[in-house]
mmCIF file with all atom_site columns, C-alpha atoms in Angstrom:
data_model
loop_
_atom_site.group_PDB
_atom_site.id
_atom_site.type_symbol
_atom_site.label_atom_id
_atom_site.label_alt_id
_atom_site.label_comp_id
_atom_site.label_asym_id
_atom_site.label_entity_id
_atom_site.label_seq_id
_atom_site.pdbx_PDB_ins_code
_atom_site.Cartn_x
_atom_site.Cartn_y
_atom_site.Cartn_z
_atom_site.occupancy
_atom_site.B_iso_or_equiv
_atom_site.pdbx_formal_charge
_atom_site.auth_seq_id
_atom_site.auth_comp_id
_atom_site.auth_asym_id
_atom_site.auth_atom_id
_atom_site.pdbx_PDB_model_num
ATOM 1   C CA . UNK A 1 1   ? -14.127 55.439  -48.389 1.00 41.00 ? 1   UNK A CA 1
ATOM 2   C CA . UNK A 1 2   ? -16.299 53.634  -45.842 1.00 42.00 ? 2   UNK A CA 1
ATOM 3   C CA . UNK A 1 3   ? -19.051 52.671  -48.300 1.00 44.00 ? 3   UNK A CA 1
ATOM 4   C CA . UNK A 1 4   ? -16.910 50.366  -50.554 1.00 40.00 ? 4   UNK A CA 1
ATOM 5   C CA . UNK A 1 5   ? -15.408 48.712  -47.458 1.00 44.00 ? 5   UNK A CA 1
ATOM 6   C CA . UNK A 1 6   ? -18.871 47.965  -46.089 1.00 39.00 ? 6   UNK A CA 1
ATOM 7   C CA . UNK A 1 7   ? -20.018 46.349  -49.327 1.00 36.00 ? 7   UNK A CA 1
ATOM 8   C CA . UNK A 1 8   ? -16.774 44.407  -49.606 1.00 34.00 ? 8   UNK A CA 1
ATOM 9   C CA . UNK A 1 9   ? -17.315 43.042  -46.083 1.00 35.00 ? 9   UNK A CA 1
ATOM 10  C CA . UNK A 1 10  ? -20.955 42.224  -46.824 1.00 38.00 ? 10  UNK A CA 1
ATOM 11  C CA . UNK A 1 11  ? -20.006 40.350  -49.991 1.00 38.00 ? 11  UNK A CA 1
ATOM 12  C CA . UNK A 1 12  ? -17.340 38.432  -48.104 1.00 41.00 ? 12  UNK A CA 1
ATOM 13  C CA . UNK A 1 13  ? -19.766 37.394  -45.364 1.00 39.00 ? 13  UNK A CA 1
ATOM 14  C CA . UNK A 1 14  ? -22.371 36.364  -47.935 1.00 37.00 ? 14  UNK A CA 1
ATOM 15  C CA . UNK A 1 15  ? -19.822 34.184  -49.705 1.00 34.00 ? 15  UNK A CA 1
ATOM 16  C CA . UNK A 1 16  ? -18.650 32.669  -46.405 1.00 37.00 ? 16  UNK A CA 1
ATOM 17  C CA . UNK A 1 17  ? -22.138 31.682  -45.210 1.00 40.00 ? 17  UNK A CA 1
ATOM 18  C CA . UNK A 1 18  ? -23.215 30.480  -48.643 1.00 37.00 ? 18  UNK A CA 1
ATOM 19  C CA . UNK A 1 19  ? -20.103 28.338  -48.911 1.00 38.00 ? 19  UNK A CA 1
ATOM 20  C CA . UNK A 1 20  ? -20.582 26.763  -45.481 1.00 42.00 ? 20  UNK A CA 1
ATOM 21  C CA . UNK A 1 21  ? -24.305 26.259  -45.988 1.00 41.00 ? 21  UNK A CA 1
ATOM 22  C CA . UNK A 1 22  ? -23.585 24.459  -49.256 1.00 43.00 ? 22  UNK A CA 1
ATOM 23  C CA . UNK A 1 23  ? -20.927 22.331  -47.568 1.00 56.00 ? 23  UNK A CA 1
ATOM 24  C CA . UNK A 1 24  ? -23.413 20.868  -45.091 1.00 79.00 ? 24  UNK A CA 1
ATOM 25  C CA . UNK A 1 25  ? -24.788 17.643  -46.560 1.00 92.00 ? 25  UNK A CA 1
ATOM 26  C CA . UNK A 1 26  ? -26.767 14.621  -45.441 1.00 95.00 ? 26  UNK A CA 1
ATOM 27  C CA . UNK A 1 27  ? -26.475 10.861  -45.550 1.00 97.00 ? 27  UNK A CA 1
ATOM 28  C CA . UNK A 1 28  ? -29.364 8.433   -45.659 1.00 98.00 ? 28  UNK A CA 1
ATOM 29  C CA . UNK A 1 29  ? -29.915 4.712   -45.888 1.00 98.00 ? 29  UNK A CA 1
ATOM 30  C CA . UNK A 1 30  ? -31.350 1.664   -44.204 1.00 98.00 ? 30  UNK A CA 1
ATOM 31  C CA . UNK A 1 31  ? -30.445 -0.474  -41.201 1.00 98.00 ? 31  UNK A CA 1
ATOM 32  C CA . UNK A 1 32  ? -30.540 -4.184  -42.022 1.00 98.00 ? 32  UNK A CA 1
ATOM 33  C CA . UNK A 1 33  ? -30.975 -6.152  -38.782 1.00 97.00 ? 33  UNK A CA 1
ATOM 34  C CA . UNK A 1 34  ? -32.465 -9.395  -37.401 1.00 96.00 ? 34  UNK A CA 1
ATOM 35  C CA . UNK A 1 35  ? -35.962 -9.123  -35.943 1.00 94.00 ? 35  UNK A CA 1
ATOM 36  C CA . UNK A 1 36  ? -34.598 -9.542  -32.403 1.00 94.00 ? 36  UNK A CA 1
ATOM 37  C CA . UNK A 1 37  ? -32.938 -6.116  -32.640 1.00 96.00 ? 37  UNK A CA 1
ATOM 38  C CA . UNK A 1 38  ? -35.143 -3.234  -31.503 1.00 94.00 ? 38  UNK A CA 1
ATOM 39  C CA . UNK A 1 39  ? -33.927 0.172   -30.369 1.00 94.00 ? 39  UNK A CA 1
ATOM 40  C CA . UNK A 1 40  ? -30.572 1.456   -31.657 1.00 96.00 ? 40  UNK A CA 1
ATOM 41  C CA . UNK A 1 41  ? -28.700 4.684   -32.314 1.00 98.00 ? 41  UNK A CA 1
ATOM 42  C CA . UNK A 1 42  ? -27.167 5.245   -35.758 1.00 98.00 ? 42  UNK A CA 1
ATOM 43  C CA . UNK A 1 43  ? -24.262 7.688   -35.586 1.00 97.00 ? 43  UNK A CA 1
ATOM 44  C CA . UNK A 1 44  ? -21.267 9.108   -37.438 1.00 96.00 ? 44  UNK A CA 1
ATOM 45  C CA . UNK A 1 45  ? -17.721 9.499   -36.165 1.00 94.00 ? 45  UNK A CA 1
ATOM 46  C CA . UNK A 1 46  ? -15.408 12.032  -37.783 1.00 91.00 ? 46  UNK A CA 1
ATOM 47  C CA . UNK A 1 47  ? -12.183 10.772  -39.338 1.00 87.00 ? 47  UNK A CA 1
ATOM 48  C CA . UNK A 1 48  ? -9.022  12.672  -40.204 1.00 72.00 ? 48  UNK A CA 1
ATOM 49  C CA . UNK A 1 49  ? -9.324  16.445  -40.369 1.00 56.00 ? 49  UNK A CA 1
ATOM 50  C CA . UNK A 1 50  ? -13.108 16.657  -40.147 1.00 60.00 ? 50  UNK A CA 1
ATOM 51  C CA . UNK A 1 51  ? -14.078 19.116  -37.428 1.00 58.00 ? 51  UNK A CA 1
ATOM 52  C CA . UNK A 1 52  ? -16.483 17.804  -34.792 1.00 59.00 ? 52  UNK A CA 1
ATOM 53  C CA . UNK A 1 53  ? -18.475 19.998  -32.374 1.00 57.00 ? 53  UNK A CA 1
ATOM 54  C CA . UNK A 1 54  ? -16.658 19.960  -29.017 1.00 63.00 ? 54  UNK A CA 1
ATOM 55  C CA . UNK A 1 55  ? -18.554 22.755  -27.244 1.00 82.00 ? 55  UNK A CA 1
ATOM 56  C CA . UNK A 1 56  ? -20.189 21.311  -24.143 1.00 89.00 ? 56  UNK A CA 1
ATOM 57  C CA . UNK A 1 57  ? -23.975 21.013  -23.984 1.00 95.00 ? 57  UNK A CA 1
ATOM 58  C CA . UNK A 1 58  ? -26.198 20.317  -20.995 1.00 96.00 ? 58  UNK A CA 1
ATOM 59  C CA . UNK A 1 59  ? -28.857 17.648  -21.516 1.00 97.00 ? 59  UNK A CA 1
ATOM 60  C CA . UNK A 1 60  ? -31.718 17.791  -18.986 1.00 98.00 ? 60  UNK A CA 1
ATOM 61  C CA . UNK A 1 61  ? -33.437 14.694  -17.573 1.00 98.00 ? 61  UNK A CA 1
ATOM 62  C CA . UNK A 1 62  ? -36.615 15.133  -15.544 1.00 98.00 ? 62  UNK A CA 1
ATOM 63  C CA . UNK A 1 63  ? -37.345 13.079  -12.431 1.00 97.00 ? 63  UNK A CA 1
ATOM 64  C CA . UNK A 1 64  ? -41.115 12.959  -12.166 1.00 95.00 ? 64  UNK A CA 1
ATOM 65  C CA . UNK A 1 65  ? -43.694 10.458  -10.942 1.00 94.00 ? 65  UNK A CA 1
ATOM 66  C CA . UNK A 1 66  ? -40.755 8.290   -9.756  1.00 92.00 ? 66  UNK A CA 1
ATOM 67  C CA . UNK A 1 67  ? -39.329 7.897   -13.239 1.00 96.00 ? 67  UNK A CA 1
ATOM 68  C CA . UNK A 1 68  ? -36.575 9.307   -15.467 1.00 97.00 ? 68  UNK A CA 1
ATOM 69  C CA . UNK A 1 69  ? -37.854 11.270  -18.476 1.00 97.00 ? 69  UNK A CA 1
ATOM 70  C CA . UNK A 1 70  ? -36.552 10.511  -21.023 1.00 96.00 ? 70  UNK A CA 1
ATOM 71  C CA . UNK A 1 71  ? -35.271 7.088   -19.924 1.00 96.00 ? 71  UNK A CA 1
ATOM 72  C CA . UNK A 1 72  ? -32.715 7.157   -22.779 1.00 97.00 ? 72  UNK A CA 1
ATOM 73  C CA . UNK A 1 73  ? -30.392 10.128  -23.179 1.00 97.00 ? 73  UNK A CA 1
ATOM 74  C CA . UNK A 1 74  ? -27.944 10.537  -26.080 1.00 98.00 ? 74  UNK A CA 1
ATOM 75  C CA . UNK A 1 75  ? -25.056 12.990  -25.749 1.00 97.00 ? 75  UNK A CA 1
ATOM 76  C CA . UNK A 1 76  ? -21.594 13.669  -27.171 1.00 95.00 ? 76  UNK A CA 1
ATOM 77  C CA . UNK A 1 77  ? -18.403 13.049  -25.200 1.00 93.00 ? 77  UNK A CA 1
ATOM 78  C CA . UNK A 1 78  ? -17.746 16.028  -22.939 1.00 93.00 ? 78  UNK A CA 1
ATOM 79  C CA . UNK A 1 79  ? -21.427 16.880  -22.500 1.00 96.00 ? 79  UNK A CA 1
ATOM 80  C CA . UNK A 1 80  ? -23.163 17.163  -19.147 1.00 97.00 ? 80  UNK A CA 1
ATOM 81  C CA . UNK A 1 81  ? -26.400 15.479  -18.039 1.00 98.00 ? 81  UNK A CA 1
ATOM 82  C CA . UNK A 1 82  ? -28.479 17.414  -15.519 1.00 98.00 ? 82  UNK A CA 1
ATOM 83  C CA . UNK A 1 83  ? -31.150 15.619  -13.483 1.00 98.00 ? 83  UNK A CA 1
ATOM 84  C CA . UNK A 1 84  ? -33.978 17.917  -12.362 1.00 98.00 ? 84  UNK A CA 1
ATOM 85  C CA . UNK A 1 85  ? -36.222 16.795  -9.516  1.00 97.00 ? 85  UNK A CA 1
ATOM 86  C CA . UNK A 1 86  ? -39.594 17.885  -10.914 1.00 97.00 ? 86  UNK A CA 1
ATOM 87  C CA . UNK A 1 87  ? -41.776 15.926  -8.499  1.00 95.00 ? 87  UNK A CA 1
ATOM 88  C CA . UNK A 1 88  ? -45.001 17.640  -7.413  1.00 94.00 ? 88  UNK A CA 1
ATOM 89  C CA . UNK A 1 89  ? -44.624 16.138  -3.932  1.00 93.00 ? 89  UNK A CA 1
ATOM 90  C CA . UNK A 1 90  ? -41.711 16.226  -1.485  1.00 95.00 ? 90  UNK A CA 1
ATOM 91  C CA . UNK A 1 91  ? -39.874 13.210  -2.929  1.00 94.00 ? 91  UNK A CA 1
ATOM 92  C CA . UNK A 1 92  ? -36.097 12.786  -2.867  1.00 95.00 ? 92  UNK A CA 1
ATOM 93  C CA . UNK A 1 93  ? -34.143 11.060  -5.621  1.00 95.00 ? 93  UNK A CA 1
ATOM 94  C CA . UNK A 1 94  ? -30.617 9.714   -5.881  1.00 94.00 ? 94  UNK A CA 1
ATOM 95  C CA . UNK A 1 95  ? -28.648 9.186   -9.099  1.00 96.00 ? 95  UNK A CA 1
ATOM 96  C CA . UNK A 1 96  ? -25.854 6.618   -9.155  1.00 97.00 ? 96  UNK A CA 1
ATOM 97  C CA . UNK A 1 97  ? -24.088 4.286   -11.558 1.00 97.00 ? 97  UNK A CA 1
ATOM 98  C CA . UNK A 1 98  ? -21.737 1.343   -11.096 1.00 96.00 ? 98  UNK A CA 1
ATOM 99  C CA . UNK A 1 99  ? -20.722 1.373   -14.752 1.00 95.00 ? 99  UNK A CA 1
ATOM 100 C CA . UNK A 1 100 ? -16.974 0.882   -15.324 1.00 93.00 ? 100 UNK A CA 1
ATOM 101 C CA . UNK A 1 101 ? -17.217 3.611   -17.972 1.00 94.00 ? 101 UNK A CA 1
ATOM 102 C CA . UNK A 1 102 ? -18.437 6.207   -15.461 1.00 94.00 ? 102 UNK A CA 1
ATOM 103 C CA . UNK A 1 103 ? -19.042 5.201   -11.860 1.00 95.00 ? 103 UNK A CA 1
ATOM 104 C CA . UNK A 1 104 ? -20.646 7.952   -9.773  1.00 97.00 ? 104 UNK A CA 1
ATOM 105 C CA . UNK A 1 105 ? -23.064 8.721   -6.947  1.00 97.00 ? 105 UNK A CA 1
ATOM 106 C CA . UNK A 1 106 ? -24.597 12.201  -6.857  1.00 96.00 ? 106 UNK A CA 1
ATOM 107 C CA . UNK A 1 107 ? -26.305 11.722  -3.511  1.00 94.00 ? 107 UNK A CA 1
ATOM 108 C CA . UNK A 1 108 ? -29.861 12.726  -2.619  1.00 94.00 ? 108 UNK A CA 1
ATOM 109 C CA . UNK A 1 109 ? -31.649 15.570  -4.354  1.00 95.00 ? 109 UNK A CA 1
ATOM 110 C CA . UNK A 1 110 ? -34.851 17.003  -2.890  1.00 95.00 ? 110 UNK A CA 1
ATOM 111 C CA . UNK A 1 111 ? -37.783 18.426  -4.851  1.00 95.00 ? 111 UNK A CA 1
ATOM 112 C CA . UNK A 1 112 ? -36.547 21.272  -7.078  1.00 96.00 ? 112 UNK A CA 1
ATOM 113 C CA . UNK A 1 113 ? -32.900 20.207  -6.950  1.00 96.00 ? 113 UNK A CA 1
ATOM 114 C CA . UNK A 1 114 ? -30.575 19.888  -9.946  1.00 97.00 ? 114 UNK A CA 1
ATOM 115 C CA . UNK A 1 115 ? -27.748 17.324  -9.972  1.00 97.00 ? 115 UNK A CA 1
ATOM 116 C CA . UNK A 1 116 ? -25.276 17.017  -12.838 1.00 97.00 ? 116 UNK A CA 1
ATOM 117 C CA . UNK A 1 117 ? -22.499 14.819  -14.178 1.00 97.00 ? 117 UNK A CA 1
ATOM 118 C CA . UNK A 1 118 ? -20.102 15.274  -17.118 1.00 97.00 ? 118 UNK A CA 1
ATOM 119 C CA . UNK A 1 119 ? -19.284 12.272  -19.328 1.00 96.00 ? 119 UNK A CA 1
ATOM 120 C CA . UNK A 1 120 ? -15.930 12.248  -21.124 1.00 93.00 ? 120 UNK A CA 1
ATOM 121 C CA . UNK A 1 121 ? -15.704 8.724   -22.571 1.00 94.00 ? 121 UNK A CA 1
ATOM 122 C CA . UNK A 1 122 ? -17.856 7.177   -25.283 1.00 95.00 ? 122 UNK A CA 1
ATOM 123 C CA . UNK A 1 123 ? -20.022 4.171   -24.482 1.00 96.00 ? 123 UNK A CA 1
ATOM 124 C CA . UNK A 1 124 ? -23.186 3.215   -22.600 1.00 96.00 ? 124 UNK A CA 1
ATOM 125 C CA . UNK A 1 125 ? -23.929 4.020   -18.959 1.00 97.00 ? 125 UNK A CA 1
ATOM 126 C CA . UNK A 1 126 ? -26.851 2.600   -16.969 1.00 97.00 ? 126 UNK A CA 1
ATOM 127 C CA . UNK A 1 127 ? -27.903 4.581   -13.896 1.00 97.00 ? 127 UNK A CA 1
ATOM 128 C CA . UNK A 1 128 ? -30.432 4.178   -11.088 1.00 97.00 ? 128 UNK A CA 1
ATOM 129 C CA . UNK A 1 129 ? -32.110 5.782   -8.080  1.00 96.00 ? 129 UNK A CA 1
ATOM 130 C CA . UNK A 1 130 ? -31.291 4.078   -4.775  1.00 93.00 ? 130 UNK A CA 1
ATOM 131 C CA . UNK A 1 131 ? -34.549 5.391   -3.248  1.00 94.00 ? 131 UNK A CA 1
ATOM 132 C CA . UNK A 1 132 ? -36.829 3.932   -5.947  1.00 95.00 ? 132 UNK A CA 1
ATOM 133 C CA . UNK A 1 133 ? -35.765 0.533   -7.264  1.00 91.00 ? 133 UNK A CA 1
ATOM 134 C CA . UNK A 1 134 ? -37.976 0.818   -10.353 1.00 92.00 ? 134 UNK A CA 1
ATOM 135 C CA . UNK A 1 135 ? -36.146 3.925   -11.601 1.00 96.00 ? 135 UNK A CA 1
ATOM 136 C CA . UNK A 1 136 ? -33.589 3.159   -14.296 1.00 97.00 ? 136 UNK A CA 1
ATOM 137 C CA . UNK A 1 137 ? -32.070 5.261   -17.049 1.00 97.00 ? 137 UNK A CA 1
ATOM 138 C CA . UNK A 1 138 ? -29.520 4.881   -19.809 1.00 97.00 ? 138 UNK A CA 1
ATOM 139 C CA . UNK A 1 139 ? -27.000 7.313   -21.322 1.00 98.00 ? 139 UNK A CA 1
ATOM 140 C CA . UNK A 1 140 ? -25.327 6.753   -24.688 1.00 98.00 ? 140 UNK A CA 1
ATOM 141 C CA . UNK A 1 141 ? -22.182 8.855   -25.132 1.00 97.00 ? 141 UNK A CA 1
ATOM 142 C CA . UNK A 1 142 ? -21.147 9.320   -28.772 1.00 96.00 ? 142 UNK A CA 1
ATOM 143 C CA . UNK A 1 143 ? -18.010 10.855  -30.328 1.00 92.00 ? 143 UNK A CA 1
ATOM 144 C CA . UNK A 1 144 ? -20.086 13.506  -32.173 1.00 91.00 ? 144 UNK A CA 1
ATOM 145 C CA . UNK A 1 145 ? -23.616 14.901  -32.306 1.00 92.00 ? 145 UNK A CA 1
ATOM 146 C CA . UNK A 1 146 ? -24.475 13.448  -35.685 1.00 95.00 ? 146 UNK A CA 1
ATOM 147 C CA . UNK A 1 147 ? -26.925 10.636  -34.968 1.00 97.00 ? 147 UNK A CA 1
ATOM 148 C CA . UNK A 1 148 ? -30.489 9.349   -35.152 1.00 98.00 ? 148 UNK A CA 1
ATOM 149 C CA . UNK A 1 149 ? -32.349 7.238   -32.592 1.00 97.00 ? 149 UNK A CA 1
ATOM 150 C CA . UNK A 1 150 ? -34.410 4.429   -34.140 1.00 97.00 ? 150 UNK A CA 1
ATOM 151 C CA . UNK A 1 151 ? -37.044 2.580   -32.137 1.00 95.00 ? 151 UNK A CA 1
ATOM 152 C CA . UNK A 1 152 ? -36.550 -0.320  -34.542 1.00 95.00 ? 152 UNK A CA 1
ATOM 153 C CA . UNK A 1 153 ? -34.305 -0.943  -37.569 1.00 96.00 ? 153 UNK A CA 1
ATOM 154 C CA . UNK A 1 154 ? -35.374 0.943   -40.678 1.00 97.00 ? 154 UNK A CA 1
ATOM 155 C CA . UNK A 1 155 ? -34.554 4.055   -42.681 1.00 98.00 ? 155 UNK A CA 1
ATOM 156 C CA . UNK A 1 156 ? -32.332 6.805   -41.287 1.00 98.00 ? 156 UNK A CA 1
ATOM 157 C CA . UNK A 1 157 ? -31.236 10.321  -42.258 1.00 98.00 ? 157 UNK A CA 1
ATOM 158 C CA . UNK A 1 158 ? -28.417 12.305  -40.645 1.00 97.00 ? 158 UNK A CA 1
ATOM 159 C CA . UNK A 1 159 ? -28.160 15.928  -41.770 1.00 95.00 ? 159 UNK A CA 1
ATOM 160 C CA . UNK A 1 160 ? -25.912 19.007  -41.619 1.00 93.00 ? 160 UNK A CA 1
ATOM 161 C CA . UNK A 1 161 ? -22.656 17.104  -42.074 1.00 92.00 ? 161 UNK A CA 1
ATOM 162 C CA . UNK A 1 162 ? -19.396 18.885  -42.915 1.00 90.00 ? 162 UNK A CA 1
ATOM 163 C CA . UNK A 1 163 ? -17.481 17.530  -45.884 1.00 91.00 ? 163 UNK A CA 1
ATOM 164 C CA . UNK A 1 164 ? -14.884 14.861  -45.152 1.00 91.00 ? 164 UNK A CA 1
ATOM 165 C CA . UNK A 1 165 ? -14.450 11.245  -44.143 1.00 93.00 ? 165 UNK A CA 1
ATOM 166 C CA . UNK A 1 166 ? -16.747 9.613   -41.601 1.00 95.00 ? 166 UNK A CA 1
ATOM 167 C CA . UNK A 1 167 ? -17.445 6.190   -40.136 1.00 96.00 ? 167 UNK A CA 1
ATOM 168 C CA . UNK A 1 168 ? -21.096 5.158   -39.960 1.00 98.00 ? 168 UNK A CA 1
ATOM 169 C CA . UNK A 1 169 ? -21.854 2.942   -36.977 1.00 98.00 ? 169 UNK A CA 1
ATOM 170 C CA . UNK A 1 170 ? -24.600 2.105   -34.483 1.00 98.00 ? 170 UNK A CA 1
ATOM 171 C CA . UNK A 1 171 ? -25.020 1.505   -30.771 1.00 98.00 ? 171 UNK A CA 1
ATOM 172 C CA . UNK A 1 172 ? -27.132 -1.651  -30.571 1.00 97.00 ? 172 UNK A CA 1
ATOM 173 C CA . UNK A 1 173 ? -28.864 -2.112  -27.229 1.00 93.00 ? 173 UNK A CA 1
ATOM 174 C CA . UNK A 1 174 ? -29.319 -5.863  -27.786 1.00 93.00 ? 174 UNK A CA 1
ATOM 175 C CA . UNK A 1 175 ? -26.182 -7.313  -26.169 1.00 92.00 ? 175 UNK A CA 1
ATOM 176 C CA . UNK A 1 176 ? -25.752 -10.135 -28.691 1.00 96.00 ? 176 UNK A CA 1
ATOM 177 C CA . UNK A 1 177 ? -25.565 -7.908  -31.774 1.00 97.00 ? 177 UNK A CA 1
ATOM 178 C CA . UNK A 1 178 ? -23.324 -5.192  -33.179 1.00 97.00 ? 178 UNK A CA 1
ATOM 179 C CA . UNK A 1 179 ? -23.061 -3.020  -36.276 1.00 98.00 ? 179 UNK A CA 1
ATOM 180 C CA . UNK A 1 180 ? -20.604 -3.434  -39.142 1.00 98.00 ? 180 UNK A CA 1
ATOM 181 C CA . UNK A 1 181 ? -19.035 0.049   -39.530 1.00 98.00 ? 181 UNK A CA 1
ATOM 182 C CA . UNK A 1 182 ? -19.124 1.684   -42.973 1.00 97.00 ? 182 UNK A CA 1
ATOM 183 C CA . UNK A 1 183 ? -16.688 4.330   -44.218 1.00 96.00 ? 183 UNK A CA 1
ATOM 184 C CA . UNK A 1 184 ? -18.476 7.328   -45.757 1.00 95.00 ? 184 UNK A CA 1
ATOM 185 C CA . UNK A 1 185 ? -17.101 10.294  -47.718 1.00 94.00 ? 185 UNK A CA 1
ATOM 186 C CA . UNK A 1 186 ? -19.269 13.399  -47.597 1.00 94.00 ? 186 UNK A CA 1
ATOM 187 C CA . UNK A 1 187 ? -18.781 15.790  -50.499 1.00 92.00 ? 187 UNK A CA 1
ATOM 188 C CA . UNK A 1 188 ? -20.848 18.335  -52.401 1.00 90.00 ? 188 UNK A CA 1
ATOM 189 C CA . UNK A 1 189 ? -23.931 16.129  -52.759 1.00 93.00 ? 189 UNK A CA 1
ATOM 190 C CA . UNK A 1 190 ? -26.049 14.041  -50.359 1.00 94.00 ? 190 UNK A CA 1
ATOM 191 C CA . UNK A 1 191 ? -24.966 10.433  -49.800 1.00 96.00 ? 191 UNK A CA 1
ATOM 192 C CA . UNK A 1 192 ? -27.896 8.077   -50.264 1.00 96.00 ? 192 UNK A CA 1
ATOM 193 C CA . UNK A 1 193 ? -28.877 4.395   -50.205 1.00 96.00 ? 193 UNK A CA 1
ATOM 194 C CA . UNK A 1 194 ? -26.365 3.327   -47.572 1.00 97.00 ? 194 UNK A CA 1
ATOM 195 C CA . UNK A 1 195 ? -26.828 -0.017  -45.819 1.00 98.00 ? 195 UNK A CA 1
ATOM 196 C CA . UNK A 1 196 ? -25.738 -0.533  -42.230 1.00 98.00 ? 196 UNK A CA 1
ATOM 197 C CA . UNK A 1 197 ? -25.779 -4.203  -41.270 1.00 98.00 ? 197 UNK A CA 1
ATOM 198 C CA . UNK A 1 198 ? -26.395 -5.479  -37.740 1.00 98.00 ? 198 UNK A CA 1
ATOM 199 C CA . UNK A 1 199 ? -24.763 -8.841  -37.092 1.00 97.00 ? 199 UNK A CA 1
ATOM 200 C CA . UNK A 1 200 ? -24.192 -11.251 -34.212 1.00 96.00 ? 200 UNK A CA 1
ATOM 201 C CA . UNK A 1 201 ? -21.135 -10.652 -32.056 1.00 94.00 ? 201 UNK A CA 1
#
């Protein structure tokens, strides 16, 4: 009696994982932007009943040689950024931001300390160290974890997407430009040859 049940369960699990693996697709295309535009983040936002990935993640940022590494951090809303003081010498660091999106001051952290902050709203946050005026970092908070960072406009690929309706957009770090959002439907096959235009505000 147990043997047929085991094989029935195994077949069911195989079908489940095969179905979900097949459902994950990709989109690809090109960012069309003026030459003034440099670094940007191409991302997708779920629409309707598409399930995003809400489980919180912790993104580490190292403080070393009086700098933030990496200087740009990309997370999803609800994630936490953790600043680790990895200096080889006894150097304190402070992390603060005056951003209206997320204003905070985590105080001083000595060598070996870990300071953290959770970000709930989407947008861009600039942060600094009050001890070292040259230290500056940036956090981009997205609605989902489907994105690609581009050092300059060009080709992009975003993979492992569930089927459904999405909006393709970009965070443009040049203040005078923005992206024109594109609606995308992800089905059984990859979506290719998309064009995301960057225009003046």
